[in-house]
Amino acid sequence: MARPKPLSGFPEYLPRGRMVELAVLDTLRESFELHGFANIETRSVEPLEQLSRKGEITKEVYVVRRLHAEDNDRGELGLHFDLTVPLARWVLEHSGHLQFPFRRYQIQKVWRGERPQEGRYREFTQADIDILGQGELAIHHDIEVPLVMLEALEKLHDQIGLAPVLMHVNNRKLSEGFYRGLGIEDTLAVLQVVDKYAKIGPQATCELLVDELELSSQVAQRCVQLAGIRTLDSGFVQQVRELGVRHPLLDEGLEELVTLVEQAHHRVPGRLCADLSIARGLDYYTGAVYETELVGHESLGSISSGGRYDSLASDGKNSYPGVGISLGVTRLLDPLLARHEFVVSRSVPSCVLVAVDDEDSRGVSDEVAAMLRSRGVPCEVAPRADKYGKQIRYADRRGIPFVWFGGLVGEIKDIRSGEQQPCDAHEWSPADDDRWPRVLPAE
Amino acid sequence: MARPKPLSGFPEYLPRGRMVELAVLDTLRESFELHGFANIETRSVEPLEQLSRKGEITKEVYVVRRLHAEDNDRGELGLHFDLTVPLARWVLEHSGHLQFPFRRYQIQKVWRGERPQEGRYREFTQADIDILGQGELAIHHDIEVPLVMLEALEKLHDQIGLAPVLMHVNNRKLSEGFYRGLGIEDTLAVLQVVDKYAKIGPQATCELLVDELELSSQVAQRCVQLAGIRTLDSGFVQQVRELGVRHPLLDEGLEELVTLVEQAHHRVPGRLCADLSIARGLDYYTGAVYETELVGHESLGSISSGGRYDSLASDGKNSYPGVGISLGVTRLLDPLLARHEFVVSRSVPSCVLVAVDDEDSRGVSDEVAAMLRSRGVPCEVAPRADKYGKQIRYADRRGIPFVWFGGLVGEIKDIRSGEQQPCDAHEWSPADDDRWPRVLPAE
């Protein structure tokens, strides 16, 4: 068989890359669970009609069918393209068994049937947190959810040297209230144009609003002025007020946003700004909206996005309003791994290689390894009873820091320093930093 | 939207069920890493021709294609149906970057396009460990791999009360050598018939060997006698010898198997037996083969299977012999979860609910929670400033054991005992057993 080639859009990693990913996933899990979010997984497939309700996205769905399915089976199922649509379905299915507000996190692969193209992922991992109410959900959760994600990202900054982030937040009520105050009726259309602001700039946004939506130049100008407002503190309120537009929904949005910005300023200073150009294309957001840049890596686009939705899921009896935010784990990590932004202290979990004198005494080495493992020290036994120099090179090539010689009472060599000393497998432990592979920032 | 219905073959769990699954996956991961296995993930899809090389299995593949793909795109990719075929491809692709012997574990979902049917999974999780050599791989790894899996299963027995297991092992060389010693040429055909022994019994096996393979009644009888041998210790050697067949390959197989059985007897007594009916249908096994029963749940079939393969992966230059074993996580857990075999101490990660006096002082409660979390105590803040009785019921319904009242210096109530006492968030910690949700055997 010839050497296989990678499939575009389906990233895979060597063990070191996967160790970085696992470190990130572990930190996310711990952060989310410390905040009381319970984990669920949903199946990878949904009935196709469930996935294709949102016009445009239909194009990106991967259809799944049995190789020998009859023709009438065709196109029944599709791979999920996010974790929000499956959550809405899952909550409706299980609502009778859940306590609300229901806090869940979900870390899974999702798929998009994109054409192969640079920077487009066809299989990638997302990490989502959402809080769902039954009938109602208090507004303070709109502040809680982005702060939980920021706290997790801050831990990644501290632990593995991930670049700091800046979360950009807005509120749909603010924008919609402002547009209505200007007499605009189709506020969603304006939002969808303003969504391009960061890419195309104020001038082009204004032209689109005039040309496509037939707004007057004066009204379009005000929409663009609103989108241009960005502050790290509550200063945005004054700037909005100075534009002279009044509407009760605008007041509500301003109040919600100022509370969020002030609390974030207190809890994670410098990591969140009000950015009134943030619109989010999807039509289901009804309040707070979030996007997140990795500072110094803005070209990655938003690595973590979400918002408040009031009616994503609803059965006859109840609606389930919610607020959530999603981290694009692959979108964040894949480019950083490609640029070697992280260093992993070794390529295997083993902290110790137990040397083997000869094949007859392999059992002795096995016993040493078993004793170390019972005390939580990852280790492996040398695969061949080679000369010691060769066994040390085996460890060295994998970055295993220690080689054990002899039986339960033997000697251990730190191959980094060359130091060798007597030790007892019942007692010996490595330094905490050496026990498991560590992920560190490069340089 | 009407209440959605589950899809047959695609199991999903409520948070408590997922907590059991996570506890199992965490134990597997820790066990495998303590033995120096590095984690990898492979993409979910493989080119269809890669998946369809093994005749029969083709039927069960899920084909994946873009919803709006052109006709010539059709059927290009399929979801992987195990983790061995992707491993073979991955190793060939990355061999230049790997150190051999290469030890990896992989825990991922796999898919089979089965017709919906009781007990058939169409999406399920497998946990595999394999050790791969380049050109050669020492025989002691054939002993190591099943012992690692048995150790992991023993931990699950100790930690969450999973029933004990009995691993049945055989060696292809032993069976093939025996058949050759009897003058049989198509040994694989005999193996495939003997594979049915456990299901259909000795009589029917013998008839199939005579009717389908045209063996003489006497030769068939001997094959069935061999398959009937099962011992917890090395007693099987004597029993095989008494059948009076001689062949060098038989000797080799006997020697390998006796070493495995003796070492297992030493390391995990009572958990492994020689069972000379074990054949494994797949044609790529060349030495040791393993199957595993959950004691008292034998109807689940084998929950963990594998073996030695000498030529699964090969490029022009090198072959990559290996030995591996796979645990069917879903196959094991799904029926046990349905029978409520486990108890989880609560349905959320939170150990503490921080009560809220009124919405104006929510910030104080947030501070208490932040302090507790910084010290590794999972907690959540009450969603509403209800009367205390209602907030306590909120905790009770989720199984959260503690409710905090007041500020950083406040009072904590253990709602199981009703005991309430003063405490300081800078110092207070729960008992170790209370900090995170625990999984325990039912009763």
mmCIF file of N, CA and C in Angstrom, chain A residues 288-398:
data_model
loop_
_atom_site.group_PDB
_atom_site.id
_atom_site.type_symbol
_atom_site.label_atom_id
_atom_site.label_comp_id
_atom_site.label_asym_id
_atom_site.label_seq_id
_atom_site.Cartn_x
_atom_site.Cartn_y
_atom_site.Cartn_z
ATOM 1 N N ALA A 288 -27.958 39.421 24.360
ATOM 2 C CA ALA A 288 -26.505 39.510 24.324
ATOM 3 C C ALA A 288 -25.928 38.662 23.194
ATOM 4 N N VAL A 289 -24.886 39.164 22.529
ATOM 5 C CA VAL A 289 -24.136 38.382 21.527
ATOM 6 C C VAL A 289 -22.644 38.551 21.793
ATOM 7 N N TYR A 290 -21.903 37.451 21.551
ATOM 8 C CA TYR A 290 -20.478 37.427 21.901
ATOM 9 C C TYR A 290 -19.643 36.929 20.732
ATOM 10 N N GLU A 291 -18.486 37.564 20.529
ATOM 11 C CA GLU A 291 -17.459 37.030 19.631
ATOM 12 C C GLU A 291 -16.115 37.249 20.320
ATOM 13 N N THR A 292 -15.134 36.436 19.970
ATOM 14 C CA THR A 292 -13.876 36.489 20.717
ATOM 15 C C THR A 292 -12.678 36.406 19.793
ATOM 16 N N GLU A 293 -11.771 37.351 19.942
ATOM 17 C CA GLU A 293 -10.520 37.319 19.187
ATOM 18 C C GLU A 293 -9.380 36.828 20.061
ATOM 19 N N LEU A 294 -8.454 36.103 19.449
ATOM 20 C CA LEU A 294 -7.215 35.750 20.120
ATOM 21 C C LEU A 294 -6.235 36.876 19.783
ATOM 22 N N VAL A 295 -5.773 37.579 20.806
ATOM 23 C CA VAL A 295 -4.952 38.777 20.575
ATOM 24 C C VAL A 295 -3.649 38.377 19.867
ATOM 25 N N GLY A 296 -3.354 39.053 18.788
ATOM 26 C CA GLY A 296 -2.169 38.733 17.995
ATOM 27 C C GLY A 296 -2.449 37.677 16.927
ATOM 28 N N HIS A 297 -3.634 37.094 16.968
ATOM 29 C CA HIS A 297 -4.017 36.086 15.971
ATOM 30 C C HIS A 297 -5.419 36.425 15.445
ATOM 31 N N GLU A 298 -5.662 37.707 15.193
ATOM 32 C CA GLU A 298 -7.003 38.143 14.818
ATOM 33 C C GLU A 298 -7.463 37.497 13.510
ATOM 34 N N SER A 299 -6.497 37.092 12.686
ATOM 35 C CA SER A 299 -6.869 36.506 11.396
ATOM 36 C C SER A 299 -7.592 35.171 11.562
ATOM 37 N N LEU A 300 -7.511 34.554 12.763
ATOM 38 C CA LEU A 300 -8.263 33.315 12.987
ATOM 39 C C LEU A 300 -9.767 33.556 12.960
ATOM 40 N N GLY A 301 -10.171 34.823 13.072
ATOM 41 C CA GLY A 301 -11.606 35.108 13.205
ATOM 42 C C GLY A 301 -12.038 34.849 14.634
ATOM 43 N N SER A 302 -13.347 34.802 14.835
ATOM 44 C CA SER A 302 -13.851 34.605 16.194
ATOM 45 C C SER A 302 -13.642 33.156 16.617
ATOM 46 N N ILE A 303 -12.964 32.962 17.739
ATOM 47 C CA ILE A 303 -12.726 31.605 18.226
ATOM 48 C C ILE A 303 -13.816 31.140 19.179
ATOM 49 N N SER A 304 -14.615 32.085 19.665
ATOM 50 C CA SER A 304 -15.651 31.713 20.633
ATOM 51 C C SER A 304 -16.815 32.672 20.507
ATOM 52 N N SER A 305 -17.976 32.147 20.157
ATOM 53 C CA SER A 305 -19.120 32.996 19.848
ATOM 54 C C SER A 305 -20.376 32.420 20.465
ATOM 55 N N GLY A 306 -21.359 33.306 20.641
ATOM 56 C CA GLY A 306 -22.625 32.816 21.171
ATOM 57 C C GLY A 306 -23.564 33.956 21.468
ATOM 58 N N GLY A 307 -24.546 33.688 22.291
ATOM 59 C CA GLY A 307 -25.491 34.719 22.630
ATOM 60 C C GLY A 307 -26.745 34.168 23.286
ATOM 61 N N ARG A 308 -27.671 35.082 23.487
ATOM 62 C CA ARG A 308 -28.947 34.776 24.107
ATOM 63 C C ARG A 308 -29.978 34.440 23.041
ATOM 64 N N TYR A 309 -30.729 33.364 23.253
ATOM 65 C CA TYR A 309 -31.804 33.041 22.313
ATOM 66 C C TYR A 309 -33.062 32.746 23.122
ATOM 67 N N ASP A 310 -34.173 33.284 22.686
ATOM 68 C CA ASP A 310 -35.387 33.136 23.483
ATOM 69 C C ASP A 310 -36.293 32.027 22.994
ATOM 70 N N SER A 311 -36.058 31.518 21.818
ATOM 71 C CA SER A 311 -37.029 30.549 21.299
ATOM 72 C C SER A 311 -36.399 29.542 20.359
ATOM 73 N N LEU A 312 -35.193 29.081 20.704
ATOM 74 C CA LEU A 312 -34.553 28.075 19.849
ATOM 75 C C LEU A 312 -35.329 26.763 19.932
ATOM 76 N N ALA A 313 -35.718 26.399 21.158
ATOM 77 C CA ALA A 313 -36.447 25.152 21.351
ATOM 78 C C ALA A 313 -37.814 25.451 21.934
ATOM 79 N N SER A 314 -38.821 24.782 21.427
ATOM 80 C CA SER A 314 -40.160 24.986 21.936
ATOM 81 C C SER A 314 -41.044 23.812 21.538
ATOM 82 N N ASP A 315 -41.757 23.237 22.525
ATOM 83 C CA ASP A 315 -42.789 22.265 22.169
ATOM 84 C C ASP A 315 -44.128 22.978 22.338
ATOM 85 N N GLY A 316 -45.233 22.263 22.270
ATOM 86 C CA GLY A 316 -46.509 22.936 22.388
ATOM 87 C C GLY A 316 -46.651 23.679 23.712
ATOM 88 N N LYS A 317 -46.139 23.068 24.780
ATOM 89 C CA LYS A 317 -46.408 23.539 26.137
ATOM 90 C C LYS A 317 -45.433 24.599 26.607
ATOM 91 N N ASN A 318 -44.151 24.383 26.334
ATOM 92 C CA ASN A 318 -43.113 25.247 26.889
ATOM 93 C C ASN A 318 -42.153 25.727 25.820
ATOM 94 N N SER A 319 -41.611 26.925 26.085
ATOM 95 C CA SER A 319 -40.449 27.318 25.294
ATOM 96 C C SER A 319 -39.234 27.221 26.209
ATOM 97 N N TYR A 320 -38.061 27.094 25.604
ATOM 98 C CA TYR A 320 -36.838 26.924 26.375
ATOM 99 C C TYR A 320 -35.831 27.997 25.979
ATOM 100 N N PRO A 321 -35.944 29.171 26.606
ATOM 101 C CA PRO A 321 -34.969 30.220 26.305
ATOM 102 C C PRO A 321 -33.619 29.831 26.867
ATOM 103 N N GLY A 322 -32.576 30.337 26.252
ATOM 104 C CA GLY A 322 -31.249 29.957 26.723
ATOM 105 C C GLY A 322 -30.196 30.975 26.357
ATOM 106 N N VAL A 323 -29.020 30.730 26.898
ATOM 107 C CA VAL A 323 -27.872 31.542 26.529
ATOM 108 C C VAL A 323 -26.673 30.601 26.496
ATOM 109 N N GLY A 324 -25.850 30.751 25.458
ATOM 110 C CA GLY A 324 -24.733 29.820 25.319
ATOM 111 C C GLY A 324 -23.569 30.441 24.589
ATOM 112 N N ILE A 325 -22.438 29.763 24.711
ATOM 113 C CA ILE A 325 -21.250 30.196 23.978
ATOM 114 C C ILE A 325 -20.449 28.964 23.592
ATOM 115 N N SER A 326 -19.856 29.040 22.421
ATOM 116 C CA SER A 326 -19.179 27.894 21.848
ATOM 117 C C SER A 326 -17.717 28.243 21.597
ATOM 118 N N LEU A 327 -16.817 27.343 21.950
ATOM 119 C CA LEU A 327 -15.403 27.540 21.636
ATOM 120 C C LEU A 327 -15.024 26.621 20.484
ATOM 121 N N GLY A 328 -14.445 27.198 19.448
ATOM 122 C CA GLY A 328 -13.994 26.393 18.309
ATOM 123 C C GLY A 328 -12.599 25.835 18.615
ATOM 124 N N VAL A 329 -12.565 24.654 19.221
ATOM 125 C CA VAL A 329 -11.294 24.102 19.708
ATOM 126 C C VAL A 329 -10.320 23.883 18.552
ATOM 127 N N THR A 330 -10.806 23.278 17.482
ATOM 128 C CA THR A 330 -9.941 23.011 16.330
ATOM 129 C C THR A 330 -9.547 24.315 15.632
ATOM 130 N N ARG A 331 -10.526 25.182 15.470
ATOM 131 C CA ARG A 331 -10.259 26.466 14.822
ATOM 132 C C ARG A 331 -9.200 27.258 15.565
ATOM 133 N N LEU A 332 -9.187 27.104 16.893
ATOM 134 C CA LEU A 332 -8.208 27.784 17.728
ATOM 135 C C LEU A 332 -6.855 27.084 17.666
ATOM 136 N N LEU A 333 -6.867 25.756 17.846
ATOM 137 C CA LEU A 333 -5.614 25.030 18.053
ATOM 138 C C LEU A 333 -4.895 24.652 16.773
ATOM 139 N N ASP A 334 -5.651 24.270 15.758
ATOM 140 C CA ASP A 334 -5.004 23.728 14.569
ATOM 141 C C ASP A 334 -3.958 24.686 13.980
ATOM 142 N N PRO A 335 -4.306 25.978 13.811
ATOM 143 C CA PRO A 335 -3.281 26.892 13.271
ATOM 144 C C PRO A 335 -2.126 27.094 14.242
ATOM 145 N N LEU A 336 -2.406 27.098 15.558
ATOM 146 C CA LEU A 336 -1.330 27.299 16.532
ATOM 147 C C LEU A 336 -0.387 26.094 16.568
ATOM 148 N N LEU A 337 -0.954 24.897 16.406
ATOM 149 C CA LEU A 337 -0.119 23.697 16.354
ATOM 150 C C LEU A 337 0.751 23.718 15.104
ATOM 151 N N ALA A 338 0.156 24.158 13.994
ATOM 152 C CA ALA A 338 0.916 24.211 12.744
ATOM 153 C C ALA A 338 2.090 25.175 12.863
ATOM 154 N N ARG A 339 1.901 26.218 13.697
ATOM 155 C CA ARG A 339 2.980 27.214 13.873
ATOM 156 C C ARG A 339 3.897 26.865 15.044
ATOM 157 N N HIS A 340 3.715 25.666 15.602
ATOM 158 C CA HIS A 340 4.556 25.209 16.721
ATOM 159 C C HIS A 340 4.572 26.198 17.873
ATOM 160 N N GLU A 341 3.412 26.647 18.273
ATOM 161 C CA GLU A 341 3.315 27.630 19.356
ATOM 162 C C GLU A 341 3.470 26.997 20.731
ATOM 163 N N PHE A 342 3.406 25.640 20.785
ATOM 164 C CA PHE A 342 3.522 24.987 22.085
ATOM 165 C C PHE A 342 4.649 23.952 22.058
ATOM 166 N N VAL A 343 5.169 23.687 23.237
ATOM 167 C CA VAL A 343 6.179 22.656 23.407
ATOM 168 C C VAL A 343 5.598 21.621 24.357
ATOM 169 N N VAL A 344 5.801 20.341 24.065
ATOM 170 C CA VAL A 344 5.357 19.286 24.973
ATOM 171 C C VAL A 344 6.611 18.586 25.478
ATOM 172 N N SER A 345 6.652 18.341 26.799
ATOM 173 C CA SER A 345 7.912 17.897 27.404
ATOM 174 C C SER A 345 8.342 16.508 26.935
ATOM 175 N N ARG A 346 7.407 15.671 26.466
ATOM 176 C CA ARG A 346 7.801 14.396 25.877
ATOM 177 C C ARG A 346 6.682 13.877 24.981
ATOM 178 N N SER A 347 6.970 12.855 24.189
ATOM 179 C CA SER A 347 5.992 12.394 23.197
ATOM 180 C C SER A 347 5.198 11.192 23.697
ATOM 181 N N VAL A 348 5.510 10.700 24.903
ATOM 182 C CA VAL A 348 4.801 9.551 25.484
ATOM 183 C C VAL A 348 4.447 9.900 26.925
ATOM 184 N N PRO A 349 3.434 9.248 27.489
ATOM 185 C CA PRO A 349 3.104 9.538 28.889
ATOM 186 C C PRO A 349 4.188 9.081 29.869
ATOM 187 N N SER A 350 4.987 8.063 29.493
ATOM 188 C CA SER A 350 5.930 7.455 30.433
ATOM 189 C C SER A 350 6.910 8.446 31.034
ATOM 190 N N CYS A 351 7.009 8.402 32.349
ATOM 191 C CA CYS A 351 7.979 9.199 33.084
ATOM 192 C C CYS A 351 9.268 8.397 33.295
ATOM 193 N N VAL A 352 9.108 7.074 33.337
ATOM 194 C CA VAL A 352 10.248 6.195 33.608
ATOM 195 C C VAL A 352 10.300 5.072 32.567
ATOM 196 N N LEU A 353 11.502 4.799 32.071
ATOM 197 C CA LEU A 353 11.725 3.570 31.314
ATOM 198 C C LEU A 353 12.433 2.598 32.247
ATOM 199 N N VAL A 354 11.818 1.438 32.469
ATOM 200 C CA VAL A 354 12.460 0.429 33.297
ATOM 201 C C VAL A 354 13.327 -0.433 32.379
ATOM 202 N N ALA A 355 14.629 -0.394 32.618
ATOM 203 C CA ALA A 355 15.564 -1.138 31.765
ATOM 204 C C ALA A 355 15.424 -2.649 32.016
ATOM 205 N N VAL A 356 15.819 -3.425 31.017
ATOM 206 C CA VAL A 356 15.763 -4.890 31.122
ATOM 207 C C VAL A 356 17.184 -5.437 30.949
ATOM 208 N N ASP A 357 17.616 -6.245 31.931
ATOM 209 C CA ASP A 357 18.971 -6.799 31.867
ATOM 210 C C ASP A 357 19.086 -7.890 30.808
ATOM 211 N N ASP A 358 18.153 -8.837 30.862
ATOM 212 C CA ASP A 358 18.083 -9.863 29.831
ATOM 213 C C ASP A 358 16.659 -10.393 29.834
ATOM 214 N N GLU A 359 16.281 -11.124 28.784
ATOM 215 C CA GLU A 359 14.875 -11.512 28.652
ATOM 216 C C GLU A 359 14.412 -12.383 29.827
ATOM 217 N N ASP A 360 15.350 -13.114 30.456
ATOM 218 C CA ASP A 360 14.958 -13.971 31.578
ATOM 219 C C ASP A 360 14.532 -13.171 32.804
ATOM 220 N N SER A 361 15.059 -11.973 32.934
ATOM 221 C CA SER A 361 14.711 -11.178 34.115
ATOM 222 C C SER A 361 13.702 -10.075 33.793
ATOM 223 N N ARG A 362 13.026 -10.181 32.621
ATOM 224 C CA ARG A 362 12.002 -9.197 32.255
ATOM 225 C C ARG A 362 10.928 -9.105 33.356
ATOM 226 N N GLY A 363 10.645 -10.249 33.999
ATOM 227 C CA GLY A 363 9.635 -10.265 35.067
ATOM 228 C C GLY A 363 9.985 -9.329 36.210
ATOM 229 N N VAL A 364 11.277 -9.208 36.514
ATOM 230 C CA VAL A 364 11.722 -8.289 37.566
ATOM 231 C C VAL A 364 11.410 -6.851 37.159
ATOM 232 N N SER A 365 11.700 -6.517 35.903
ATOM 233 C CA SER A 365 11.428 -5.167 35.406
ATOM 234 C C SER A 365 9.923 -4.893 35.410
ATOM 235 N N ASP A 366 9.140 -5.916 35.035
ATOM 236 C CA ASP A 366 7.687 -5.772 35.065
ATOM 237 C C ASP A 366 7.202 -5.443 36.477
ATOM 238 N N GLU A 367 7.834 -6.077 37.470
ATOM 239 C CA GLU A 367 7.425 -5.828 38.858
ATOM 240 C C GLU A 367 7.739 -4.408 39.301
ATOM 241 N N VAL A 368 8.902 -3.925 38.892
ATOM 242 C CA VAL A 368 9.259 -2.538 39.222
ATOM 243 C C VAL A 368 8.221 -1.600 38.617
ATOM 244 N N ALA A 369 7.903 -1.846 37.334
ATOM 245 C CA ALA A 369 6.940 -0.976 36.642
ATOM 246 C C ALA A 369 5.579 -1.038 37.336
ATOM 247 N N ALA A 370 5.143 -2.232 37.723
ATOM 248 C CA ALA A 370 3.842 -2.374 38.374
ATOM 249 C C ALA A 370 3.815 -1.600 39.693
ATOM 250 N N MET A 371 4.919 -1.666 40.445
ATOM 251 C CA MET A 371 4.987 -0.938 41.716
ATOM 252 C C MET A 371 4.913 0.565 41.479
ATOM 253 N N LEU A 372 5.665 1.061 40.497
ATOM 254 C CA LEU A 372 5.641 2.505 40.209
ATOM 255 C C LEU A 372 4.243 2.940 39.775
ATOM 256 N N ARG A 373 3.615 2.142 38.927
ATOM 257 C CA ARG A 373 2.278 2.496 38.448
ATOM 258 C C ARG A 373 1.267 2.526 39.585
ATOM 259 N N SER A 374 1.403 1.570 40.510
ATOM 260 C CA SER A 374 0.446 1.521 41.619
ATOM 261 C C SER A 374 0.560 2.799 42.449
ATOM 262 N N ARG A 375 1.678 3.482 42.323
ATOM 263 C CA ARG A 375 1.864 4.747 43.024
ATOM 264 C C ARG A 375 1.728 5.930 42.066
ATOM 265 N N GLY A 376 1.096 5.693 40.906
ATOM 266 C CA GLY A 376 0.735 6.790 40.007
ATOM 267 C C GLY A 376 1.859 7.316 39.139
ATOM 268 N N VAL A 377 2.901 6.523 38.944
ATOM 269 C CA VAL A 377 4.003 6.953 38.083
ATOM 270 C C VAL A 377 3.892 6.236 36.735
ATOM 271 N N PRO A 378 3.627 6.973 35.657
ATOM 272 C CA PRO A 378 3.515 6.323 34.345
ATOM 273 C C PRO A 378 4.868 5.786 33.887
ATOM 274 N N CYS A 379 4.899 4.564 33.441
ATOM 275 C CA CYS A 379 6.179 4.007 33.008
ATOM 276 C C CYS A 379 5.979 2.886 31.998
ATOM 277 N N GLU A 380 7.059 2.538 31.333
ATOM 278 C CA GLU A 380 7.054 1.397 30.429
ATOM 279 C C GLU A 380 8.347 0.634 30.601
ATOM 280 N N VAL A 381 8.309 -0.628 30.199
ATOM 281 C CA VAL A 381 9.473 -1.498 30.321
ATOM 282 C C VAL A 381 10.160 -1.542 28.954
ATOM 283 N N ALA A 382 11.460 -1.505 28.954
ATOM 284 C CA ALA A 382 12.212 -1.509 27.690
ATOM 285 C C ALA A 382 11.783 -2.699 26.834
ATOM 286 N N PRO A 383 11.565 -2.485 25.545
ATOM 287 C CA PRO A 383 11.076 -3.574 24.700
ATOM 288 C C PRO A 383 12.142 -4.633 24.411
ATOM 289 N N ARG A 384 13.420 -4.282 24.520
ATOM 290 C CA ARG A 384 14.494 -5.244 24.255
ATOM 291 C C ARG A 384 15.599 -5.117 25.287
ATOM 292 N N ALA A 385 16.191 -6.242 25.621
ATOM 293 C CA ALA A 385 17.295 -6.247 26.577
ATOM 294 C C ALA A 385 18.586 -5.851 25.879
ATOM 295 N N ASP A 386 18.574 -4.655 25.283
ATOM 296 C CA ASP A 386 19.764 -4.163 24.600
ATOM 297 C C ASP A 386 20.802 -3.710 25.631
ATOM 298 N N LYS A 387 21.965 -3.319 25.123
ATOM 299 C CA LYS A 387 22.953 -2.676 25.993
ATOM 300 C C LYS A 387 22.321 -1.429 26.613
ATOM 301 N N TYR A 388 22.745 -1.107 27.839
ATOM 302 C CA TYR A 388 22.147 0.032 28.544
ATOM 303 C C TYR A 388 22.166 1.316 27.719
ATOM 304 N N GLY A 389 23.248 1.542 26.997
ATOM 305 C CA GLY A 389 23.346 2.760 26.203
ATOM 306 C C GLY A 389 22.209 2.859 25.200
ATOM 307 N N LYS A 390 21.862 1.735 24.620
ATOM 308 C CA LYS A 390 20.792 1.721 23.627
ATOM 309 C C LYS A 390 19.433 1.922 24.309
ATOM 310 N N GLN A 391 19.274 1.352 25.502
ATOM 311 C CA GLN A 391 18.018 1.528 26.227
ATOM 312 C C GLN A 391 17.854 2.997 26.643
ATOM 313 N N ILE A 392 18.975 3.627 27.021
ATOM 314 C CA ILE A 392 18.906 5.048 27.383
ATOM 315 C C ILE A 392 18.527 5.883 26.158
ATOM 316 N N ARG A 393 19.070 5.510 25.005
ATOM 317 C CA ARG A 393 18.703 6.255 23.791
ATOM 318 C C ARG A 393 17.222 6.085 23.458
ATOM 319 N N TYR A 394 16.691 4.886 23.754
ATOM 320 C CA TYR A 394 15.247 4.655 23.556
ATOM 321 C C TYR A 394 14.452 5.684 24.359
ATOM 322 N N ALA A 395 14.850 5.860 25.627
ATOM 323 C CA ALA A 395 14.161 6.839 26.479
ATOM 324 C C ALA A 395 14.369 8.247 25.934
ATOM 325 N N ASP A 396 15.593 8.558 25.587
ATOM 326 C CA ASP A 396 15.949 9.897 25.155
ATOM 327 C C ASP A 396 15.155 10.326 23.922
ATOM 328 N N ARG A 397 15.027 9.414 22.980
ATOM 329 C CA ARG A 397 14.314 9.773 21.744
ATOM 330 C C ARG A 397 12.855 10.121 21.996
ATOM 331 N N ARG A 398 12.281 9.580 23.073
ATOM 332 C CA ARG A 398 10.882 9.863 23.415
ATOM 333 C C ARG A 398 10.743 10.976 24.451
#
